[in-house]
GROMACS .gro file of C-alpha atoms in nm:
model
  471
    1MET     CA    1  -1.027   0.397  -0.966
    2LEU     CA    2  -1.141   0.703  -0.713
    3MET     CA    3  -1.282   0.432  -0.476
    4PRO     CA    4  -0.966   0.365  -0.287
    5LEU     CA    5  -0.943   0.709  -0.226
    6PHE     CA    6  -1.283   0.737   0.037
    7GLY     CA    7  -1.213   0.363   0.127
    8GLY     CA    8  -0.902   0.439   0.277
    9PHE     CA    9  -1.105   0.724   0.479
   10ILE     CA   10  -1.370   0.463   0.591
   11THR     CA   11  -1.073   0.230   0.681
   12ASP     CA   12  -0.989   0.559   0.947
   13ARG     CA   13  -1.305   0.577   1.072
   14LEU     CA   14  -1.432   0.199   1.143
   15GLY     CA   15  -1.064   0.048   1.177
   16VAL     CA   16  -0.845  -0.213   1.009
   17ARG     CA   17  -1.029  -0.510   1.074
   18LEU     CA   18  -1.392  -0.407   1.049
   19ALA     CA   19  -1.273  -0.273   0.715
   20THR     CA   20  -1.083  -0.567   0.608
   21VAL     CA   21  -1.411  -0.787   0.659
   22ILE     CA   22  -1.658  -0.537   0.496
   23TYR     CA   23  -1.485  -0.497   0.176
   24SER     CA   24  -1.346  -0.897   0.137
   25ALA     CA   25  -1.717  -0.965   0.188
   26VAL     CA   26  -1.837  -0.684  -0.105
   27VAL     CA   27  -1.569  -0.873  -0.296
   28ALA     CA   28  -1.741  -1.228  -0.238
   29LEU     CA   29  -2.030  -1.053  -0.312
   30GLY     CA   30  -1.961  -0.918  -0.648
   31ALA     CA   31  -1.773  -1.265  -0.794
   32ALA     CA   32  -2.104  -1.449  -0.662
   33CYS     CA   33  -2.360  -1.200  -0.835
   34PHE     CA   34  -2.138  -1.252  -1.157
   35TRP     CA   35  -2.170  -1.617  -1.114
   36LEU     CA   36  -2.495  -1.657  -1.078
   37THR     CA   37  -2.520  -1.450  -1.419
   38LEU     CA   38  -2.397  -1.774  -1.577
   39GLY     CA   39  -2.657  -2.019  -1.464
   40HIS     CA   40  -2.891  -2.186  -1.636
   41HIS     CA   41  -3.192  -2.027  -1.411
   42ALA     CA   42  -3.011  -1.679  -1.581
   43ASP     CA   43  -3.104  -1.824  -1.937
   44GLU     CA   44  -3.476  -1.664  -1.897
   45LEU     CA   45  -3.328  -1.303  -1.882
   46SER     CA   46  -3.296  -1.128  -2.166
   47PRO     CA   47  -2.926  -1.042  -2.299
   48GLU     CA   48  -2.961  -0.688  -2.207
   49MET     CA   49  -3.079  -0.744  -1.861
   50ARG     CA   50  -2.801  -1.027  -1.847
   51LEU     CA   51  -2.500  -0.772  -1.949
   52ASN     CA   52  -2.626  -0.485  -1.730
   53CYS     CA   53  -2.670  -0.766  -1.392
   54MET     CA   54  -2.286  -0.870  -1.494
   55LEU     CA   55  -2.200  -0.527  -1.534
   56GLY     CA   56  -2.355  -0.438  -1.205
   57SER     CA   57  -2.170  -0.732  -1.037
   58MET     CA   58  -1.875  -0.595  -1.128
   59ALA     CA   59  -1.912  -0.255  -1.033
   60ILE     CA   60  -1.997  -0.446  -0.662
   61PHE     CA   61  -1.619  -0.632  -0.734
   62GLY     CA   62  -1.448  -0.302  -0.802
   63LEU     CA   63  -1.588  -0.166  -0.485
   64GLY     CA   64  -1.432  -0.349  -0.290
   65GLY     CA   65  -1.171  -0.476  -0.457
   66GLU     CA   66  -0.931  -0.155  -0.467
   67SER     CA   67  -1.019  -0.040  -0.138
   68LEU     CA   68  -0.968  -0.425   0.050
   69THR     CA   69  -0.610  -0.404  -0.104
   70VAL     CA   70  -0.558  -0.005   0.088
   71ALA     CA   71  -0.726  -0.176   0.419
   72GLN     CA   72  -0.458  -0.453   0.398
   73LYS     CA   73  -0.206  -0.218   0.370
   74ALA     CA   74  -0.327  -0.015   0.679
   75MET     CA   75  -0.322  -0.359   0.874
   76LEU     CA   76   0.013  -0.458   0.801
   77ALA     CA   77   0.122  -0.060   0.913
   78SER     CA   78  -0.017  -0.144   1.221
   79TRP     CA   79   0.087  -0.464   1.287
   80PHE     CA   80   0.478  -0.467   1.203
   81LYS     CA   81   0.547  -0.064   1.198
   82ASP     CA   82   0.740  -0.120   1.437
   83SER     CA   83   0.803  -0.443   1.480
   84LYS     CA   84   1.244  -0.446   1.583
   85ASP     CA   85   1.246  -0.852   1.471
   86PHE     CA   86   1.194  -1.020   1.164
   87PRO     CA   87   0.966  -1.006   1.050
   88GLN     CA   88   0.937  -0.638   1.000
   89LEU     CA   89   0.701  -0.375   0.749
   90ALA     CA   90   0.916  -0.440   0.430
   91PHE     CA   91   0.930  -0.802   0.428
   92ALA     CA   92   0.563  -0.827   0.504
   93THR     CA   93   0.489  -0.592   0.218
   94GLY     CA   94   0.671  -0.794  -0.022
   95LEU     CA   95   0.541  -1.091   0.091
   96THR     CA   96   0.166  -1.019   0.057
   97LEU     CA   97   0.258  -0.879  -0.307
   98THR     CA   98   0.405  -1.190  -0.390
   99PHE     CA   99   0.127  -1.397  -0.313
  100GLY     CA  100  -0.052  -1.111  -0.502
  101TYR     CA  101   0.199  -1.278  -0.818
  102ILE     CA  102   0.122  -1.626  -0.709
  103GLY     CA  103  -0.270  -1.549  -0.776
  104VAL     CA  104  -0.194  -1.403  -1.098
  105VAL     CA  105   0.019  -1.672  -1.245
  106ILE     CA  106  -0.212  -1.949  -1.075
  107ASN     CA  107  -0.536  -1.786  -1.223
  108ARG     CA  108  -0.349  -1.813  -1.555
  109TRP     CA  109  -0.304  -2.173  -1.572
  110THR     CA  110  -0.601  -2.280  -1.433
  111VAL     CA  111  -0.921  -2.051  -1.510
  112PRO     CA  112  -0.859  -2.064  -1.908
  113ALA     CA  113  -0.850  -2.420  -1.919
  114ILE     CA  114  -1.162  -2.439  -1.712
  115ALA     CA  115  -1.295  -2.230  -1.928
  116VAL     CA  116  -1.259  -2.485  -2.204
  117ASP     CA  117  -1.494  -2.700  -2.064
  118SER     CA  118  -1.726  -2.466  -1.871
  119VAL     CA  119  -1.760  -2.079  -1.845
  120PRO     CA  120  -1.965  -2.067  -1.560
  121GLN     CA  121  -1.727  -2.321  -1.348
  122ALA     CA  122  -1.393  -2.127  -1.407
  123TYR     CA  123  -1.628  -1.853  -1.261
  124LEU     CA  124  -1.723  -2.061  -1.006
  125LEU     CA  125  -1.383  -2.097  -0.866
  126ASN     CA  126  -1.362  -1.732  -0.904
  127VAL     CA  127  -1.617  -1.720  -0.654
  128VAL     CA  128  -1.506  -2.020  -0.398
  129VAL     CA  129  -1.163  -1.807  -0.397
  130CYS     CA  130  -1.319  -1.506  -0.308
  131ALA     CA  131  -1.490  -1.659  -0.031
  132GLY     CA  132  -1.182  -1.777   0.078
  133SER     CA  133  -1.022  -1.414   0.108
  134CYS     CA  134  -1.310  -1.333   0.320
  135VAL     CA  135  -1.276  -1.635   0.592
  136SER     CA  136  -0.891  -1.543   0.549
  137MET     CA  137  -0.945  -1.144   0.679
  138ILE     CA  138  -1.226  -1.288   0.930
  139VAL     CA  139  -0.946  -1.477   1.096
  140ALA     CA  140  -0.664  -1.191   1.026
  141SER     CA  141  -0.885  -0.948   1.225
  142TRP     CA  142  -0.951  -1.207   1.471
  143LEU     CA  143  -0.547  -1.257   1.516
  144HIS     CA  144  -0.473  -0.836   1.490
  145HIS     CA  145  -0.757  -0.796   1.768
  146ARG     CA  146  -0.547  -1.055   2.016
  147VAL     CA  147  -0.241  -0.880   1.954
  148SER     CA  148  -0.386  -0.540   1.995
  149LYS     CA  149  -0.541  -0.679   2.290
  150GLU     CA  150  -0.154  -0.741   2.500
  151ASP     CA  151  -0.032  -0.380   2.345
  152THR     CA  152   0.056  -0.208   2.643
  153GLN     CA  153   0.087   0.156   2.507
  154ALA     CA  154  -0.157   0.408   2.729
  155ASP     CA  155  -0.274   0.631   2.379
  156LEU     CA  156  -0.395   0.264   2.188
  157ALA     CA  157  -0.751   0.385   2.254
  158ASP     CA  158  -0.678   0.708   2.075
  159LYS     CA  159  -0.492   0.567   1.757
  160HIS     CA  160  -0.785   0.362   1.666
  161SER     CA  161  -1.191   0.398   1.601
  162LYS     CA  162  -1.348   0.272   1.887
  163LEU     CA  163  -1.595   0.062   1.643
  164GLY     CA  164  -1.306  -0.057   1.475
  165GLU     CA  165  -1.127  -0.196   1.756
  166ASN     CA  166  -1.474  -0.409   1.896
  167LEU     CA  167  -1.512  -0.623   1.646
  168LEU     CA  168  -1.510  -0.981   1.685
  169SER     CA  169  -1.583  -0.896   2.071
  170PRO     CA  170  -1.763  -0.760   2.285
  171ALA     CA  171  -1.796  -0.373   2.366
  172ASP     CA  172  -1.712  -0.243   2.695
  173GLU     CA  173  -1.810   0.016   2.942
  174GLU     CA  174  -1.547   0.231   2.750
  175SER     CA  175  -1.620   0.157   2.412
  176ALA     CA  176  -2.010   0.238   2.446
  177PRO     CA  177  -1.998   0.597   2.409
  178ALA     CA  178  -1.781   0.562   2.091
  179LEU     CA  179  -2.038   0.301   1.938
  180GLU     CA  180  -2.310   0.541   2.015
  181GLU     CA  181  -2.152   0.795   1.746
  182PHE     CA  182  -2.209   0.565   1.485
  183THR     CA  183  -2.586   0.476   1.467
  184VAL     CA  184  -2.782   0.455   1.174
  185GLU     CA  185  -2.987   0.754   1.281
  186GLU     CA  186  -2.657   0.986   1.288
  187LEU     CA  187  -2.513   0.824   1.005
  188GLY     CA  188  -2.791   0.907   0.793
  189ALA     CA  189  -2.861   1.304   0.951
  190ALA     CA  190  -2.707   1.525   0.674
  191GLY     CA  191  -2.502   1.685   1.002
  192GLN     CA  192  -2.328   1.366   1.020
  193CYS     CA  193  -2.256   1.356   0.624
  194THR     CA  194  -2.107   1.711   0.638
  195GLY     CA  195  -1.920   1.630   0.905
  196ALA     CA  196  -1.776   1.290   0.761
  197VAL     CA  197  -1.715   1.479   0.424
  198ARG     CA  198  -1.537   1.779   0.648
  199ASP     CA  199  -1.321   1.527   0.802
  200PHE     CA  200  -1.239   1.357   0.464
  201CYS     CA  201  -1.113   1.688   0.352
  202THR     CA  202  -0.956   1.765   0.687
  203GLY     CA  203  -0.755   1.447   0.642
  204ILE     CA  204  -0.587   1.526   0.333
  205ARG     CA  205  -0.437   1.803   0.447
  206SER     CA  206  -0.310   1.721   0.716
  207LEU     CA  207  -0.122   1.498   0.530
  208PRO     CA  208   0.288   1.611   0.525
  209ARG     CA  209   0.416   1.743   0.166
  210PRO     CA  210   0.685   1.499   0.159
  211PHE     CA  211   0.379   1.215   0.113
  212PHE     CA  212   0.226   1.424  -0.156
  213VAL     CA  213   0.577   1.384  -0.315
  214LEU     CA  214   0.639   1.055  -0.276
  215CYS     CA  215   0.307   0.982  -0.377
  216ALA     CA  216   0.363   1.132  -0.716
  217MET     CA  217   0.689   0.921  -0.767
  218LEU     CA  218   0.542   0.576  -0.734
  219ALA     CA  219   0.215   0.696  -0.970
  220ILE     CA  220   0.421   0.825  -1.211
  221SER     CA  221   0.646   0.486  -1.228
  222SER     CA  222   0.357   0.211  -1.164
  223PRO     CA  223   0.254   0.246  -1.503
  224LEU     CA  224   0.647   0.103  -1.627
  225PHE     CA  225   0.554  -0.238  -1.496
  226ALA     CA  226   0.188  -0.230  -1.595
  227CYS     CA  227   0.251  -0.166  -1.940
  228PHE     CA  228   0.544  -0.475  -1.940
  229GLU     CA  229   0.248  -0.675  -1.854
  230THR     CA  230   0.045  -0.505  -2.116
  231PHE     CA  231   0.242  -0.446  -2.400
  232GLY     CA  232   0.580  -0.682  -2.313
  233PRO     CA  233   0.431  -0.946  -2.522
  234ALA     CA  234   0.374  -0.719  -2.847
  235VAL     CA  235   0.717  -0.549  -2.771
  236LEU     CA  236   0.865  -0.877  -2.814
  237VAL     CA  237   0.687  -1.000  -3.142
  238ASP     CA  238   0.716  -0.683  -3.304
  239ALA     CA  239   1.050  -0.573  -3.258
  240TRP     CA  240   1.223  -0.875  -3.152
  241GLY     CA  241   1.082  -1.144  -3.398
  242TYR     CA  242   0.916  -1.368  -3.102
  243ASP     CA  243   0.609  -1.605  -3.220
  244ILE     CA  244   0.351  -1.471  -2.949
  245GLU     CA  245   0.395  -1.823  -2.771
  246ALA     CA  246   0.788  -1.711  -2.629
  247ALA     CA  247   0.651  -1.377  -2.599
  248ASP     CA  248   0.463  -1.477  -2.304
  249GLU     CA  249   0.671  -1.737  -2.176
  250ILE     CA  250   0.959  -1.460  -2.158
  251THR     CA  251   0.741  -1.197  -2.004
  252SER     CA  252   0.611  -1.463  -1.760
  253VAL     CA  253   0.966  -1.443  -1.597
  254ALA     CA  254   0.867  -1.091  -1.457
  255GLN     CA  255   0.575  -1.268  -1.234
  256LEU     CA  256   0.816  -1.623  -1.114
  257SER     CA  257   1.111  -1.375  -1.050
  258GLY     CA  258   0.868  -1.121  -0.828
  259LEU     CA  259   0.808  -1.428  -0.647
  260ILE     CA  260   1.184  -1.439  -0.473
  261LEU     CA  261   1.282  -1.105  -0.535
  262MET     CA  262   0.954  -0.953  -0.353
  263PRO     CA  263   1.051  -1.096  -0.041
  264ALA     CA  264   1.429  -1.112  -0.035
  265ILE     CA  265   1.440  -0.729  -0.139
  266GLY     CA  266   1.214  -0.671   0.153
  267MET     CA  267   1.417  -0.840   0.460
  268LEU     CA  268   1.695  -0.632   0.322
  269TYR     CA  269   1.468  -0.314   0.306
  270ASP     CA  270   1.451  -0.419   0.688
  271ALA     CA  271   1.799  -0.465   0.767
  272LYS     CA  272   1.982  -0.209   0.618
  273GLY     CA  273   1.682   0.074   0.563
  274HIS     CA  274   1.771   0.292   0.235
  275ARG     CA  275   1.422   0.208   0.122
  276LEU     CA  276   1.415   0.609  -0.095
  277ALA     CA  277   1.711   0.519  -0.213
  278GLY     CA  278   1.648   0.155  -0.297
  279ALA     CA  279   1.301   0.272  -0.507
  280SER     CA  280   1.496   0.519  -0.678
  281ILE     CA  281   1.749   0.273  -0.824
  282GLY     CA  282   1.419   0.071  -0.917
  283CYS     CA  283   1.321   0.370  -1.113
  284VAL     CA  284   1.675   0.376  -1.322
  285ILE     CA  285   1.638  -0.002  -1.367
  286PHE     CA  286   1.294   0.014  -1.508
  287ALA     CA  287   1.430   0.334  -1.764
  288LEU     CA  288   1.700   0.119  -1.863
  289SER     CA  289   1.487  -0.203  -1.890
  290TRP     CA  290   1.254  -0.004  -2.149
  291LEU     CA  291   1.531   0.150  -2.352
  292ALA     CA  292   1.694  -0.189  -2.439
  293LEU     CA  293   1.386  -0.369  -2.477
  294THR     CA  294   1.193  -0.120  -2.743
  295VAL     CA  295   1.529   0.038  -2.871
  296GLY     CA  296   1.787  -0.218  -2.824
  297SER     CA  297   1.664  -0.413  -3.122
  298SER     CA  298   1.756  -0.171  -3.331
  299MET     CA  299   2.054  -0.089  -3.191
  300GLY     CA  300   2.223  -0.441  -3.256
  301ALA     CA  301   2.178  -0.517  -2.894
  302PRO     CA  302   2.277  -0.910  -2.798
  303SER     CA  303   1.984  -1.180  -2.822
  304GLY     CA  304   1.976  -1.192  -2.475
  305THR     CA  305   1.837  -0.844  -2.434
  306PRO     CA  306   1.491  -0.947  -2.403
  307LEU     CA  307   1.553  -1.205  -2.122
  308GLY     CA  308   1.777  -0.985  -1.936
  309SER     CA  309   1.572  -0.672  -1.982
  310THR     CA  310   1.253  -0.880  -1.826
  311VAL     CA  311   1.461  -0.989  -1.501
  312GLY     CA  312   1.537  -0.617  -1.499
  313VAL     CA  313   1.203  -0.521  -1.483
  314ALA     CA  314   1.159  -0.752  -1.216
  315LEU     CA  315   1.419  -0.632  -1.019
  316ALA     CA  316   1.310  -0.283  -1.010
  317ALA     CA  317   0.927  -0.369  -0.939
  318SER     CA  318   1.040  -0.526  -0.597
  319LEU     CA  319   1.316  -0.216  -0.529
  320PHE     CA  320   1.048  -0.015  -0.667
  321PHE     CA  321   0.720  -0.087  -0.425
  322GLY     CA  322   0.938  -0.223  -0.170
  323GLY     CA  323   1.058   0.101  -0.083
  324THR     CA  324   0.784   0.288  -0.135
  325TRP     CA  325   0.523   0.120   0.028
  326PRO     CA  326   0.602   0.050   0.324
  327CYS     CA  327   0.725   0.471   0.343
  328VAL     CA  328   0.329   0.541   0.398
  329PRO     CA  329   0.356   0.458   0.780
  330LEU     CA  330   0.667   0.637   0.845
  331LEU     CA  331   0.564   0.973   0.687
  332VAL     CA  332   0.180   0.999   0.805
  333GLU     CA  333   0.033   1.002   1.175
  334GLU     CA  334  -0.122   0.708   1.255
  335HIS     CA  335  -0.487   0.755   1.234
  336LEU     CA  336  -0.435   0.910   0.885
  337VAL     CA  337  -0.245   0.589   0.732
  338GLY     CA  338  -0.580   0.436   0.548
  339THR     CA  339  -0.628   0.741   0.390
  340ALA     CA  340  -0.251   0.814   0.300
  341PHE     CA  341  -0.313   0.466   0.125
  342GLY     CA  342  -0.648   0.508  -0.044
  343PHE     CA  343  -0.493   0.834  -0.161
  344MET     CA  344  -0.181   0.668  -0.296
  345THR     CA  345  -0.376   0.389  -0.462
  346ALA     CA  346  -0.654   0.682  -0.626
  347ALA     CA  347  -0.371   0.814  -0.769
  348GLN     CA  348  -0.194   0.527  -0.906
  349ASN     CA  349  -0.486   0.408  -1.033
  350THR     CA  350  -0.550   0.732  -1.211
  351CYS     CA  351  -0.169   0.724  -1.347
  352LEU     CA  352  -0.189   0.378  -1.493
  353SER     CA  353  -0.526   0.456  -1.671
  354ILE     CA  354  -0.360   0.791  -1.845
  355VAL     CA  355  -0.042   0.656  -1.934
  356LEU     CA  356  -0.152   0.332  -2.080
  357VAL     CA  357  -0.428   0.446  -2.357
  358GLY     CA  358  -0.141   0.717  -2.369
  359ALA     CA  359   0.099   0.449  -2.429
  360GLY     CA  360  -0.144   0.248  -2.701
  361GLU     CA  361  -0.196   0.566  -2.884
  362MET     CA  362   0.155   0.637  -2.902
  363ARG     CA  363   0.196   0.277  -3.053
  364ASP     CA  364  -0.056   0.342  -3.286
  365ALA     CA  365   0.065   0.708  -3.392
  366THR     CA  366   0.436   0.566  -3.448
  367GLY     CA  367   0.391   0.241  -3.545
  368GLY     CA  368   0.626   0.104  -3.336
  369PHE     CA  369   0.754   0.073  -2.952
  370ASP     CA  370   1.095   0.321  -3.012
  371ALA     CA  371   0.872   0.614  -2.908
  372MET     CA  372   0.654   0.453  -2.637
  373GLY     CA  373   0.974   0.306  -2.488
  374SER     CA  374   1.138   0.628  -2.494
  375GLY     CA  375   0.860   0.787  -2.334
  376LEU     CA  376   0.811   0.519  -2.035
  377ALA     CA  377   1.232   0.562  -1.961
  378LEU     CA  378   1.170   0.952  -1.881
  379LEU     CA  379   0.835   0.885  -1.653
  380GLY     CA  380   1.157   0.650  -1.482
  381ALA     CA  381   1.390   0.949  -1.508
  382ILE     CA  382   1.173   1.241  -1.300
  383SER     CA  383   1.048   0.959  -1.092
  384THR     CA  384   1.409   0.940  -0.989
  385ILE     CA  385   1.459   1.265  -0.930
  386LEU     CA  386   1.105   1.309  -0.714
  387GLY     CA  387   1.269   1.026  -0.514
  388GLY     CA  388   1.580   1.255  -0.448
  389VAL     CA  389   1.315   1.546  -0.389
  390VAL     CA  390   1.140   1.327  -0.092
  391TRP     CA  391   1.473   1.231   0.042
  392ARG     CA  392   1.568   1.637   0.042
  393MET     CA  393   1.248   1.696   0.223
  394TRP     CA  394   1.272   1.450   0.506
  395THR     CA  395   1.670   1.551   0.584
  396LYS     CA  396   1.554   1.911   0.635
  397SER     CA  397   1.301   1.841   0.815
  398GLN     CA  398   1.467   1.640   1.035
  399ALA     CA  399   1.741   1.901   1.074
  400ASP     CA  400   1.468   2.136   1.161
  401ILE     CA  401   1.344   1.945   1.402
  402GLU     CA  402   1.718   1.869   1.543
  403GLU     CA  403   1.794   2.269   1.590
  404LYS     CA  404   1.414   2.301   1.787
  405VAL     CA  405   1.510   2.009   2.012
  406GLN     CA  406   1.830   2.161   2.147
  407ALA     CA  407   1.658   2.502   2.206
  408GLU     CA  408   1.412   2.345   2.399
  409SER     CA  409   1.622   2.101   2.583
  410GLY     CA  410   1.837   2.390   2.654
  411GLU     CA  411   1.554   2.600   2.802
  412ASN     CA  412   1.412   2.336   2.940
  413PRO     CA  413   1.643   2.071   3.125
  414LEU     CA  414   1.489   1.738   3.236
  415SER     CA  415   1.427   1.821   3.625
  416LYS     CA  416   1.446   1.568   3.926
  417ASP     CA  417   1.087   1.662   3.959
  418VAL     CA  418   0.973   1.562   3.625
  419GLN     CA  419   1.192   1.223   3.679
  420GLU     CA  420   0.994   1.187   4.012
  421ALA     CA  421   0.656   1.173   3.825
  422PRO     CA  422   0.697   0.898   3.533
  423GLU     CA  423   0.305   0.999   3.447
  424VAL     CA  424   0.358   1.319   3.339
  425ALA     CA  425   0.637   1.198   3.134
  426VAL     CA  426   0.395   0.928   3.010
  427ASP     CA  427   0.139   1.190   2.917
  428ALA     CA  428   0.409   1.384   2.717
  429GLY     CA  429   0.550   1.016   2.566
  430ALA     CA  430   0.219   0.975   2.446
  431ASP     CA  431   0.179   1.277   2.319
  432ASN     CA  432   0.513   1.281   2.109
  433GLU     CA  433   0.390   0.967   1.980
  434ARG     CA  434   0.106   1.038   1.815
  435ARG     CA  435   0.245   1.315   1.638
  436HIS     CA  436   0.396   1.263   1.312
  437THR     CA  437   0.757   1.144   1.285
  438LEU     CA  438   0.860   1.440   1.044
  439HIS     CA  439   0.693   1.661   1.334
  440SER     CA  440   0.730   1.525   1.642
  441LEU     CA  441   1.027   1.607   1.915
  442SER     CA  442   1.292   1.388   2.029
  443PRO     CA  443   1.178   1.235   2.387
  444ARG     CA  444   1.428   1.413   2.566
  445GLY     CA  445   1.189   1.527   2.841
  446ARG     CA  446   1.061   1.169   2.915
  447GLY     CA  447   1.248   0.906   3.170
  448ALA     CA  448   1.562   0.777   3.085
  449ASP     CA  449   1.433   0.383   2.984
  450GLY     CA  450   1.155   0.504   2.765
  451GLY     CA  451   1.328   0.812   2.577
  452GLN     CA  452   1.605   0.565   2.501
  453GLN     CA  453   1.354   0.348   2.352
  454GLN     CA  454   1.166   0.643   2.120
  455GLN     CA  455   1.493   0.765   2.040
  456GLN     CA  456   1.590   0.460   1.915
  457GLN     CA  457   1.229   0.363   1.726
  458GLN     CA  458   1.297   0.741   1.588
  459GLN     CA  459   1.646   0.645   1.420
  460GLN     CA  460   1.490   0.342   1.299
  461GLN     CA  461   1.255   0.526   1.090
  462GLN     CA  462   1.499   0.790   0.979
  463ARG     CA  463   1.730   0.479   0.863
  464CYS     CA  464   1.449   0.330   0.682
  465LEU     CA  465   1.400   0.705   0.491
  466THR     CA  466   1.662   0.812   0.442
  467ASP     CA  467   2.076   0.745   0.442
  468PRO     CA  468   2.239   0.844   0.715
  469THR     CA  469   2.603   0.746   0.802
  470ARG     CA  470   2.514   0.485   1.051
  471GLY     CA  471   2.801   0.413   1.384
   0.00000   0.00000   0.00000
């Protein structure tokens, strides 16, 4: 539950390429260890020892699993954040979530059928899939390295850890000093551990306030989809009188609909922006879908309400997750993206555990799902309000930045000497690009071409988070 928090920090220290390969290898190792506990050679172990080995294998799997999702999101952010053409960040995020849905659907169809004949064979399939994931991350890291080599920005080396940047490539003379900082002797020293903890705490404190509000928004509304996957069939059986087979078929429509809605809405976000507005609308749809699903039957809702609510949950999840996750790299500085994704994932997992347990207890205490549905709808309403708070904080920050820029541009107009010194302008531009979008200044002190390009990028990021009037 809390491992993604540290996994994100480790990703920022090692770099996204090395982190994704390590985490995927840990996942494959955990799956392989669990499969070994089911083999014939494990019959010599006592039941207690075998259970302990299984628990240890799942612990290894969990150490890499959630951290891998954090590192993958950080890699997507570094790859697609500044993309001006198709594909862009929102579509890439939606496509990865779509493949996640595909994996869930295939797993539900294949693994139980294989387990009927042989449980070890079913878990062997998991090992093969995890090993394939590790190979895929190695290939993705290699491609990411090739793209990074073609990047001509002067401050590229300052934005990523040298250790991660040199993954799958020979270390050159410039990277040698950075590699020396990660020797085993220094990592094992108490001073190095203290410094890492201090850097971790400093990174958390450096995250901007709008990010924490966005984090709360995601953590509160994520259980609305998780509760549907957990309690959805039971709601249809208890409240609407379906048998369990029909209930499973209807609830599976949410995953199938997400296969189409996730990338489609991602493309819409990339083209039109308004991510926070879309995520807030998703929270409203979440709330209405849960009310219709749980309270609708007692209020005489039509028989098609369960199917409509299921599609509504899928639409809400696509709007919400497709709008919130891509906002993270726009809100935080690039060297803190992994930490931000890890913090958000840890908060999401914590809230998921609390809400799922609380929803189950509410169902047992009341004997029905009406109270649970009303509580989940309330969470959706709170999350909608938080979306407005993030938007308000963002627009206020942009207004303050504009006032500061206008004041500084009036006091320090661009002189002819600055225009004739491109290296000064490049240094100033690189410093501005390393700042967070909320705290950076408009590049009026740069050359005409560089300033125009940076201004267009800033306007694109603002359009993604807010709803300005478009000219």
